[in-house]
Short mmCIF file of C-alpha atoms and ligand atoms in Angstrom, two decimals:
data_model
loop_
_atom_site.label_atom_id
_atom_site.label_comp_id
_atom_site.label_asym_id
_atom_site.label_seq_id
_atom_site.Cartn_x
_atom_site.Cartn_y
_atom_site.Cartn_z
CA MET X 1 -27.37 7.89 -14.19
CA GLU X 2 -26.47 8.61 -17.83
CA THR X 3 -22.74 9.06 -17.99
CA ALA X 4 -21.83 9.03 -21.69
CA GLY X 5 -22.14 12.83 -21.87
CA PHE X 6 -19.21 13.33 -19.53
CA VAL X 7 -16.61 11.65 -21.68
CA ALA X 8 -15.78 14.52 -24.07
CA GLY X 9 -15.54 16.94 -21.17
CA ILE X 10 -13.05 14.72 -19.42
CA LYS X 11 -10.47 14.98 -22.21
CA GLN X 12 -10.70 18.79 -22.18
CA TYR X 13 -10.39 18.86 -18.42
CA VAL X 14 -7.28 16.66 -18.53
CA VAL X 15 -5.60 18.87 -21.14
CA ALA X 16 -6.44 22.01 -19.16
CA ASN X 17 -4.99 20.53 -15.97
CA THR X 18 -1.88 18.73 -17.22
CA GLN X 19 0.60 21.47 -16.28
CA GLY X 20 -1.10 21.83 -12.92
CA MET X 21 -0.62 18.12 -12.27
CA TYR X 22 3.08 18.32 -13.09
CA GLY X 23 3.46 21.26 -10.70
CA ASP X 24 1.67 19.52 -7.84
CA LEU X 25 3.66 16.35 -8.46
CA LYS X 26 6.90 18.29 -8.04
CA ASP X 27 5.63 19.97 -4.85
CA LEU X 28 4.43 16.70 -3.31
CA CYS X 29 7.58 14.76 -4.21
CA ALA X 30 9.54 17.37 -2.25
CA ILE X 31 7.61 16.56 0.94
CA PRO X 32 9.12 13.49 2.63
CA ALA X 33 6.50 11.01 3.84
CA PRO X 34 7.76 7.83 5.47
CA SER X 35 4.90 5.72 6.88
CA HIS X 36 3.54 7.32 10.09
CA PHE X 37 5.03 10.68 9.05
CA GLU X 38 2.54 11.79 6.42
CA HIS X 39 1.50 14.95 8.30
CA GLU X 40 2.87 17.49 5.87
CA ARG X 41 1.60 15.73 2.76
CA ALA X 42 -1.78 15.35 4.41
CA GLU X 43 -1.92 19.10 5.08
CA TYR X 44 -0.95 19.82 1.48
CA CYS X 45 -3.72 17.56 0.13
CA LYS X 46 -6.33 18.93 2.51
CA LYS X 47 -5.54 22.54 1.61
CA TRP X 48 -5.48 21.66 -2.07
CA LEU X 49 -8.93 20.12 -1.92
CA VAL X 50 -10.36 23.03 0.04
CA ARG X 51 -8.93 25.44 -2.53
CA ALA X 52 -10.53 23.35 -5.26
CA GLY X 53 -13.88 23.89 -3.56
CA ALA X 54 -14.27 20.68 -1.56
CA ASP X 55 -16.61 20.82 1.42
CA GLY X 56 -16.16 18.72 4.54
CA VAL X 57 -12.54 17.65 3.99
CA TYR X 58 -10.80 16.47 7.15
CA ILE X 59 -7.66 14.70 8.35
CA ASP X 60 -8.45 11.78 10.65
CA ASP X 61 -6.41 10.30 13.51
CA ALA X 62 -4.49 8.03 11.15
CA LEU X 63 -3.45 11.00 8.93
CA ASN X 64 -5.87 10.09 6.14
CA VAL X 65 -7.20 13.06 4.19
CA VAL X 66 -10.88 12.29 3.66
CA PHE X 67 -13.21 14.09 1.26
CA PRO X 68 -16.73 12.64 1.43
CA LEU X 69 -18.91 13.55 -1.54
CA GLY X 70 -22.61 12.74 -1.33
CA CYS X 71 -22.02 10.18 1.43
CA ASP X 72 -24.60 11.39 3.96
CA GLY X 73 -27.03 8.61 4.77
CA SER X 74 -25.45 6.19 2.28
CA ASP X 75 -24.31 2.72 3.16
CA GLU X 76 -23.18 1.94 -0.40
CA ILE X 77 -20.19 4.21 -0.60
CA THR X 78 -17.43 3.81 -3.20
CA VAL X 79 -13.92 4.64 -2.04
CA PHE X 80 -11.14 5.98 -4.26
CA ALA X 81 -7.86 6.04 -2.39
CA ALA X 82 -4.15 6.64 -2.97
CA HIS X 83 -1.54 6.22 -0.28
CA THR X 84 0.60 9.23 0.55
CA ASP X 85 3.49 7.41 2.27
CA THR X 86 6.66 6.20 0.55
CA VAL X 87 9.07 3.39 1.46
CA PHE X 88 11.95 5.78 2.00
CA PRO X 89 12.84 6.72 5.60
CA ASP X 90 14.39 10.06 4.52
CA ARG X 91 13.11 13.13 6.31
CA GLU X 92 14.75 15.47 3.79
CA PRO X 93 13.26 16.41 0.40
CA MET X 94 13.98 13.82 -2.28
CA PRO X 95 15.95 14.62 -5.46
CA TYR X 96 13.72 15.43 -8.42
CA THR X 97 14.76 15.47 -12.07
CA ASP X 98 12.40 16.15 -14.95
CA ASP X 99 14.01 15.62 -18.36
CA GLY X 100 10.78 16.29 -20.19
CA GLU X 101 10.14 12.62 -20.87
CA LYS X 102 10.76 11.00 -17.51
CA ILE X 103 10.54 12.27 -13.97
CA TYR X 104 13.08 10.76 -11.62
CA SER X 105 12.35 10.91 -7.89
CA PRO X 106 12.16 8.19 -5.25
CA GLY X 107 8.46 7.62 -4.59
CA VAL X 108 7.29 9.48 -7.71
CA GLY X 109 5.31 6.56 -9.10
CA ASP X 110 4.69 4.69 -5.85
CA ASN X 111 2.69 6.54 -4.99
CA THR X 112 2.93 10.32 -5.31
CA ALA X 113 1.65 10.51 -8.89
CA SER X 114 -1.43 8.53 -7.83
CA VAL X 115 -2.15 11.03 -5.07
CA VAL X 116 -1.97 13.86 -7.60
CA SER X 117 -4.36 12.05 -9.95
CA LEU X 118 -6.77 11.42 -7.11
CA LEU X 119 -6.78 15.13 -6.26
CA TYR X 120 -7.45 16.16 -9.86
CA MET X 121 -10.12 13.48 -10.16
CA ALA X 122 -11.88 14.92 -7.11
CA LYS X 123 -11.59 18.43 -8.58
CA TYR X 124 -13.32 17.24 -11.74
CA PHE X 125 -16.29 16.11 -9.65
CA ILE X 126 -16.34 19.41 -7.76
CA GLU X 127 -16.08 21.61 -10.87
CA ASN X 128 -18.82 19.71 -12.66
CA ASN X 129 -21.09 19.69 -9.60
CA ILE X 130 -21.35 15.91 -9.77
CA VAL X 131 -22.95 14.45 -6.68
CA PRO X 132 -22.63 10.67 -6.74
CA PRO X 133 -26.03 9.27 -5.74
CA LYS X 134 -24.53 6.71 -3.35
CA GLY X 135 -21.52 8.65 -2.27
CA ILE X 136 -17.81 8.64 -2.99
CA LEU X 137 -14.99 8.98 -0.50
CA PHE X 138 -11.81 10.43 -1.95
CA VAL X 139 -9.02 9.45 0.40
CA CYS X 140 -5.31 10.29 0.45
CA ASN X 141 -4.45 7.59 2.96
CA SER X 142 -1.51 6.88 5.23
CA CYS X 143 0.60 3.86 6.09
CA GLU X 144 0.39 1.51 3.12
CA GLU X 145 4.12 0.84 2.94
CA GLY X 146 6.67 -0.95 5.09
CA LEU X 147 5.65 -1.17 8.70
CA GLY X 148 2.62 1.08 8.26
CA ASN X 149 0.54 -2.08 8.60
CA LEU X 150 -2.29 -0.50 6.59
CA LYS X 151 -3.13 1.79 9.48
CA GLY X 152 -4.81 4.36 7.22
CA VAL X 153 -7.22 2.02 5.51
CA ARG X 154 -7.96 0.18 8.75
CA GLN X 155 -9.02 3.50 10.26
CA LEU X 156 -11.20 4.28 7.26
CA PHE X 157 -13.03 0.95 7.43
CA SER X 158 -13.50 1.38 11.14
CA ASP X 159 -14.89 4.93 10.81
CA PHE X 160 -17.19 3.92 7.93
CA GLU X 161 -17.98 0.45 9.22
CA GLY X 162 -20.71 -1.27 7.18
CA ARG X 163 -21.06 1.68 4.78
CA ILE X 164 -18.49 0.95 2.07
CA LYS X 165 -19.66 -1.05 -0.95
CA GLN X 166 -16.50 -1.10 -3.06
CA PHE X 167 -12.93 0.09 -2.85
CA VAL X 168 -10.45 1.19 -5.51
CA THR X 169 -6.90 2.21 -4.80
CA PHE X 170 -4.57 3.93 -7.27
CA ASP X 171 -1.22 2.31 -6.67
CA ASN X 172 -0.01 0.68 -9.87
CA ASN X 173 0.60 1.11 -13.60
CA TYR X 174 -2.53 1.60 -15.68
CA ASN X 175 -2.03 -1.66 -17.53
CA VAL X 176 -1.95 -3.64 -14.28
CA ILE X 177 -4.77 -4.53 -11.93
CA ALA X 178 -4.34 -6.39 -8.66
CA ASN X 179 -7.52 -8.37 -8.11
CA HIS X 180 -6.14 -10.76 -5.48
CA CYS X 181 -4.13 -10.03 -2.38
CA ALA X 182 -1.49 -11.78 -0.36
CA GLY X 183 -1.72 -11.71 3.42
CA SER X 184 1.36 -11.51 5.60
CA HIS X 185 2.54 -11.82 9.16
CA ARG X 186 5.62 -9.91 10.26
CA TYR X 187 7.67 -10.40 13.39
CA GLU X 188 10.39 -8.76 15.35
CA VAL X 189 12.24 -11.54 17.15
CA GLU X 190 14.67 -10.78 19.95
CA VAL X 191 17.02 -13.36 21.48
CA LEU X 192 18.40 -12.63 24.97
CA THR X 193 21.09 -14.54 26.84
CA GLN X 194 23.27 -14.00 29.89
CA GLY X 195 26.36 -13.42 27.74
CA GLY X 196 29.80 -12.86 29.21
CA HIS X 197 33.49 -12.69 28.40
CA SER X 198 34.35 -14.62 25.27
CA TYR X 199 37.28 -16.40 26.95
CA GLN X 200 36.33 -16.55 30.64
CA ALA X 201 32.67 -17.46 30.08
CA PHE X 202 33.09 -19.60 26.96
CA GLY X 203 30.36 -22.20 26.65
CA ARG X 204 27.44 -19.97 27.61
CA ALA X 205 24.66 -19.47 25.05
CA ASN X 206 25.44 -16.83 22.44
CA ALA X 207 22.43 -14.83 21.19
CA ASN X 208 23.97 -14.39 17.74
CA ALA X 209 24.49 -18.14 17.38
CA VAL X 210 20.92 -18.82 18.51
CA LEU X 211 19.53 -16.32 16.03
CA ALA X 212 21.66 -17.82 13.26
CA LYS X 213 20.31 -21.26 14.11
CA MET X 214 16.73 -20.00 13.87
CA ILE X 215 17.41 -18.39 10.50
CA ALA X 216 18.99 -21.61 9.22
CA GLU X 217 15.86 -23.49 10.35
CA ILE X 218 13.57 -21.00 8.64
CA TYR X 219 15.44 -21.42 5.37
CA LYS X 220 15.02 -25.20 5.57
CA LEU X 221 11.23 -24.76 5.43
CA SER X 222 9.41 -25.78 2.29
CA VAL X 223 6.39 -23.67 1.50
CA PRO X 224 3.00 -25.38 1.04
CA GLU X 225 2.33 -26.53 -2.51
CA LYS X 226 -1.42 -26.11 -2.47
CA GLU X 227 -2.72 -25.49 -5.97
CA GLY X 228 -3.40 -21.89 -6.91
CA THR X 229 -1.49 -20.53 -3.93
CA ARG X 230 1.85 -18.83 -3.50
CA THR X 231 3.62 -18.67 -0.18
CA THR X 232 6.95 -17.00 0.56
CA TYR X 233 9.10 -16.03 3.54
CA ASN X 234 11.96 -13.68 4.25
CA VAL X 235 14.38 -12.68 6.98
CA GLY X 236 14.91 -9.03 6.10
CA ILE X 237 17.10 -7.50 8.82
CA ILE X 238 19.35 -8.95 11.54
CA SER X 239 21.49 -7.37 14.20
CA GLY X 240 23.20 -8.40 17.40
CA GLY X 241 26.21 -8.45 19.70
CA THR X 242 28.27 -6.04 21.77
CA SER X 243 31.92 -6.56 20.87
CA ILE X 244 34.25 -9.11 19.34
CA ASN X 245 35.20 -10.49 22.74
CA THR X 246 31.72 -10.59 24.26
CA ILE X 247 29.40 -13.58 24.11
CA SER X 248 26.44 -11.90 22.47
CA GLN X 249 23.66 -11.06 24.93
CA LYS X 250 21.19 -9.82 22.41
CA ALA X 251 20.36 -10.45 18.75
CA SER X 252 17.28 -9.65 16.74
CA MET X 253 15.68 -10.03 13.34
CA LEU X 254 12.73 -8.83 11.31
CA CYS X 255 11.10 -11.65 9.39
CA GLU X 256 7.87 -12.30 7.53
CA TYR X 257 5.92 -14.81 5.51
CA ARG X 258 3.20 -14.15 2.94
CA SER X 259 0.51 -16.09 1.20
CA ASN X 260 -2.65 -15.54 -0.78
CA ASP X 261 -4.25 -18.41 1.14
CA ARG X 262 -5.43 -18.52 4.75
CA GLU X 263 -4.54 -22.15 5.33
CA CYS X 264 -1.03 -21.59 4.03
CA LEU X 265 -0.60 -18.54 6.27
CA GLU X 266 -1.70 -20.63 9.23
CA TYR X 267 0.71 -23.41 8.21
CA MET X 268 3.57 -20.91 8.13
CA ARG X 269 2.54 -19.44 11.47
CA GLN X 270 2.83 -22.85 13.10
CA LYS X 271 6.20 -23.54 11.48
CA PHE X 272 7.64 -20.16 12.49
CA GLU X 273 6.36 -20.45 16.05
CA ALA X 274 7.79 -23.95 16.36
CA ILE X 275 11.19 -22.58 15.33
CA PHE X 276 10.95 -19.69 17.83
CA ASP X 277 10.02 -22.23 20.54
CA SER X 278 12.73 -24.71 19.62
CA VAL X 279 15.55 -22.47 20.85
CA ARG X 280 13.91 -21.33 24.09
CA SER X 281 15.61 -22.66 27.25
CA ASP X 282 16.63 -21.63 30.75
CA GLU X 283 19.57 -19.88 29.13
CA VAL X 284 17.80 -18.41 26.12
CA LYS X 285 14.88 -16.03 26.16
CA VAL X 286 13.05 -15.33 22.89
CA ASN X 287 10.69 -12.36 22.65
CA VAL X 288 8.45 -12.35 19.61
CA THR X 289 6.48 -9.25 18.66
CA LYS X 290 4.05 -9.35 15.79
CA ILE X 291 4.64 -6.07 13.99
CA GLY X 292 2.49 -6.67 10.95
CA ASP X 293 -0.66 -8.56 10.16
CA ARG X 294 -2.13 -8.12 6.71
CA PRO X 295 -5.16 -10.34 6.34
CA CYS X 296 -5.90 -12.57 3.34
CA GLU X 297 -8.86 -12.10 1.08
CA ASN X 298 -12.21 -13.52 2.13
CA VAL X 299 -14.52 -12.22 -0.54
CA ASP X 300 -16.89 -13.35 -3.27
CA GLN X 301 -14.38 -13.36 -6.14
CA ALA X 302 -17.16 -12.94 -8.72
CA LYS X 303 -17.87 -9.48 -7.26
CA VAL X 304 -14.23 -8.53 -7.50
CA GLU X 305 -14.16 -9.66 -11.13
CA GLU X 306 -17.29 -7.62 -11.83
CA LEU X 307 -15.61 -4.53 -10.42
CA ALA X 308 -12.39 -5.28 -12.32
CA ALA X 309 -14.31 -5.73 -15.58
CA LYS X 310 -15.84 -2.25 -15.26
CA VAL X 311 -12.41 -0.74 -14.68
CA VAL X 312 -10.87 -2.65 -17.60
CA GLY X 313 -13.64 -1.26 -19.80
CA GLU X 314 -12.60 2.28 -18.89
CA ILE X 315 -8.88 1.56 -19.32
CA ASN X 316 -9.57 0.10 -22.76
CA GLY X 317 -11.54 3.21 -23.61
CA VAL X 318 -8.41 5.33 -23.15
CA VAL X 319 -5.27 3.27 -23.89
CA ASP X 320 -4.42 0.26 -26.07
CA ASP X 321 -2.37 -1.60 -23.48
CA GLU X 322 -3.46 -5.09 -22.61
CA VAL X 323 -4.40 -5.21 -18.93
CA VAL X 324 -2.66 -7.85 -16.82
CA PHE X 325 -3.88 -9.15 -13.47
CA ARG X 326 -1.86 -9.70 -10.35
CA CYS X 327 -1.89 -10.76 -6.74
CA SER X 328 -0.23 -8.30 -4.38
CA SER X 329 -0.23 -6.99 -0.86
CA THR X 330 -1.78 -3.52 -0.71
CA ASP X 331 -4.44 -1.41 0.95
CA CYS X 332 -6.97 -3.75 -0.71
CA ASN X 333 -6.12 -6.44 1.85
CA ILE X 334 -8.40 -4.78 4.39
CA PRO X 335 -11.59 -4.55 2.28
CA LEU X 336 -10.92 -7.95 0.67
CA SER X 337 -10.58 -9.52 4.11
CA LEU X 338 -13.91 -7.92 5.10
CA GLY X 339 -15.69 -9.34 2.05
CA ILE X 340 -15.79 -5.99 0.22
CA PRO X 341 -14.83 -6.02 -3.49
CA ALA X 342 -11.60 -4.09 -4.01
CA ILE X 343 -9.03 -3.59 -6.73
CA ASN X 344 -5.71 -1.89 -7.07
CA MET X 345 -5.31 -0.04 -10.38
CA GLY X 346 -2.95 2.51 -11.89
CA ILE X 347 -2.98 6.05 -13.24
CA GLY X 348 0.37 6.21 -15.02
CA LYS X 349 3.48 4.24 -15.87
CA HIS X 350 6.40 4.10 -13.53
CA TYR X 351 9.38 1.81 -13.12
CA GLY X 352 11.81 0.87 -10.36
CA SER X 353 9.42 1.34 -7.46
CA HIS X 354 10.99 0.99 -3.98
CA THR X 355 14.37 2.00 -5.43
CA ARG X 356 16.07 5.38 -5.55
CA GLU X 357 16.24 5.09 -9.35
CA GLU X 358 12.46 5.14 -9.64
CA TYR X 359 10.98 7.16 -12.51
CA LEU X 360 7.65 8.03 -14.01
CA ILE X 361 6.84 8.38 -17.72
CA LYS X 362 5.76 12.00 -17.52
CA ASN X 363 2.98 12.09 -20.11
CA SER X 364 1.50 8.81 -18.83
CA LEU X 365 -0.34 10.99 -16.31
CA ILE X 366 -2.51 12.32 -19.14
CA PRO X 367 -4.28 9.07 -20.05
CA GLY X 368 -3.98 8.10 -16.38
CA LEU X 369 -6.13 10.99 -15.18
CA GLU X 370 -8.64 10.29 -17.92
CA ILE X 371 -8.86 6.65 -16.79
CA ALA X 372 -9.26 7.72 -13.17
CA ILE X 373 -12.11 10.14 -13.90
CA ARG X 374 -13.88 7.75 -16.26
CA THR X 375 -13.64 5.02 -13.63
CA GLY X 376 -15.08 7.37 -11.02
CA ILE X 377 -18.03 8.20 -13.25
CA LYS X 378 -18.54 4.55 -14.18
CA LEU X 379 -18.56 3.28 -10.61
CA MET X 380 -21.12 5.78 -9.36
CA GLU X 381 -23.68 4.32 -11.81
CA GLU X 382 -26.51 2.07 -10.61
ZN1 LIG Y 1 2.33 1.75 -3.28
#
């Protein structure tokens, strides 16, 4: 397919739709969307796409909004996705301040602005009657953040098993590409003991003390030093106990480790499990629940680089920024673990993600949308 002819039209389209994007960004930021609670945002996106003229849009069981374009009979589909959930647990609308230059709102850059760009990218395809020969899936997906455990993208790859050729997610700044991913295992660990009165029953096992011992052991671990790998761990949340004069009966923690390497993940799994086991006794029960499992990449890296190179070409066609490459843990973990080339790219510039001070450079959405559309056109070639 000859695509050069589209480029001039894209700039005009972006200019004509800039105010619309700002308006939709404000509307979407006002809809809270913790992981697993993306219902309202999903409805908004579905209705928006239908209004824009999209046929066949649906919301699946995982709360993904899926718009298949030209996918019938294709097993070489390209996916463009942006996650709708945010890290914030709030169920009330978030504050939103637009000073003309920056837009402040928790979740604005990660990842609400990306969702807006994805919608306007899809609208460009609809308005120009572009039918990608091998099919594109535009997906506003759920559950990328926190304990979402990539539920949305897992569902997508299950529903379209064997049919997706490449995957691109908008979830970054446009000068950053994640072309590697880190896997992770996450646990909820609960320590249970008989407990008792702090004076009368002194000497019995104390769940808080046992948990503290485990945490101390975890922080004695050295991570593997295999070349080209990075492995980390964290105990993120602890709680426990009943009162100051009760031997604690129950204590718990949320902990995780991450690595971009399978062997290192396996090494950490053994070390963590040995620590969990080491405190088990007749007096101490330890319940371990795996609450997250993000797989490592298992893909032909040359194919990922090929995909990244095409995207970099489009970014360079719009902005002067030098593109930097990263390893991160995102929706790409699922395709990369299945051997499907995937990258995480950006459609704007935002700072302070995962904090309440997060902001977006407002006019960065203009080149961002142009990059998104150009990338869409580029990747439907061949
Ligand atoms: Zn994100």
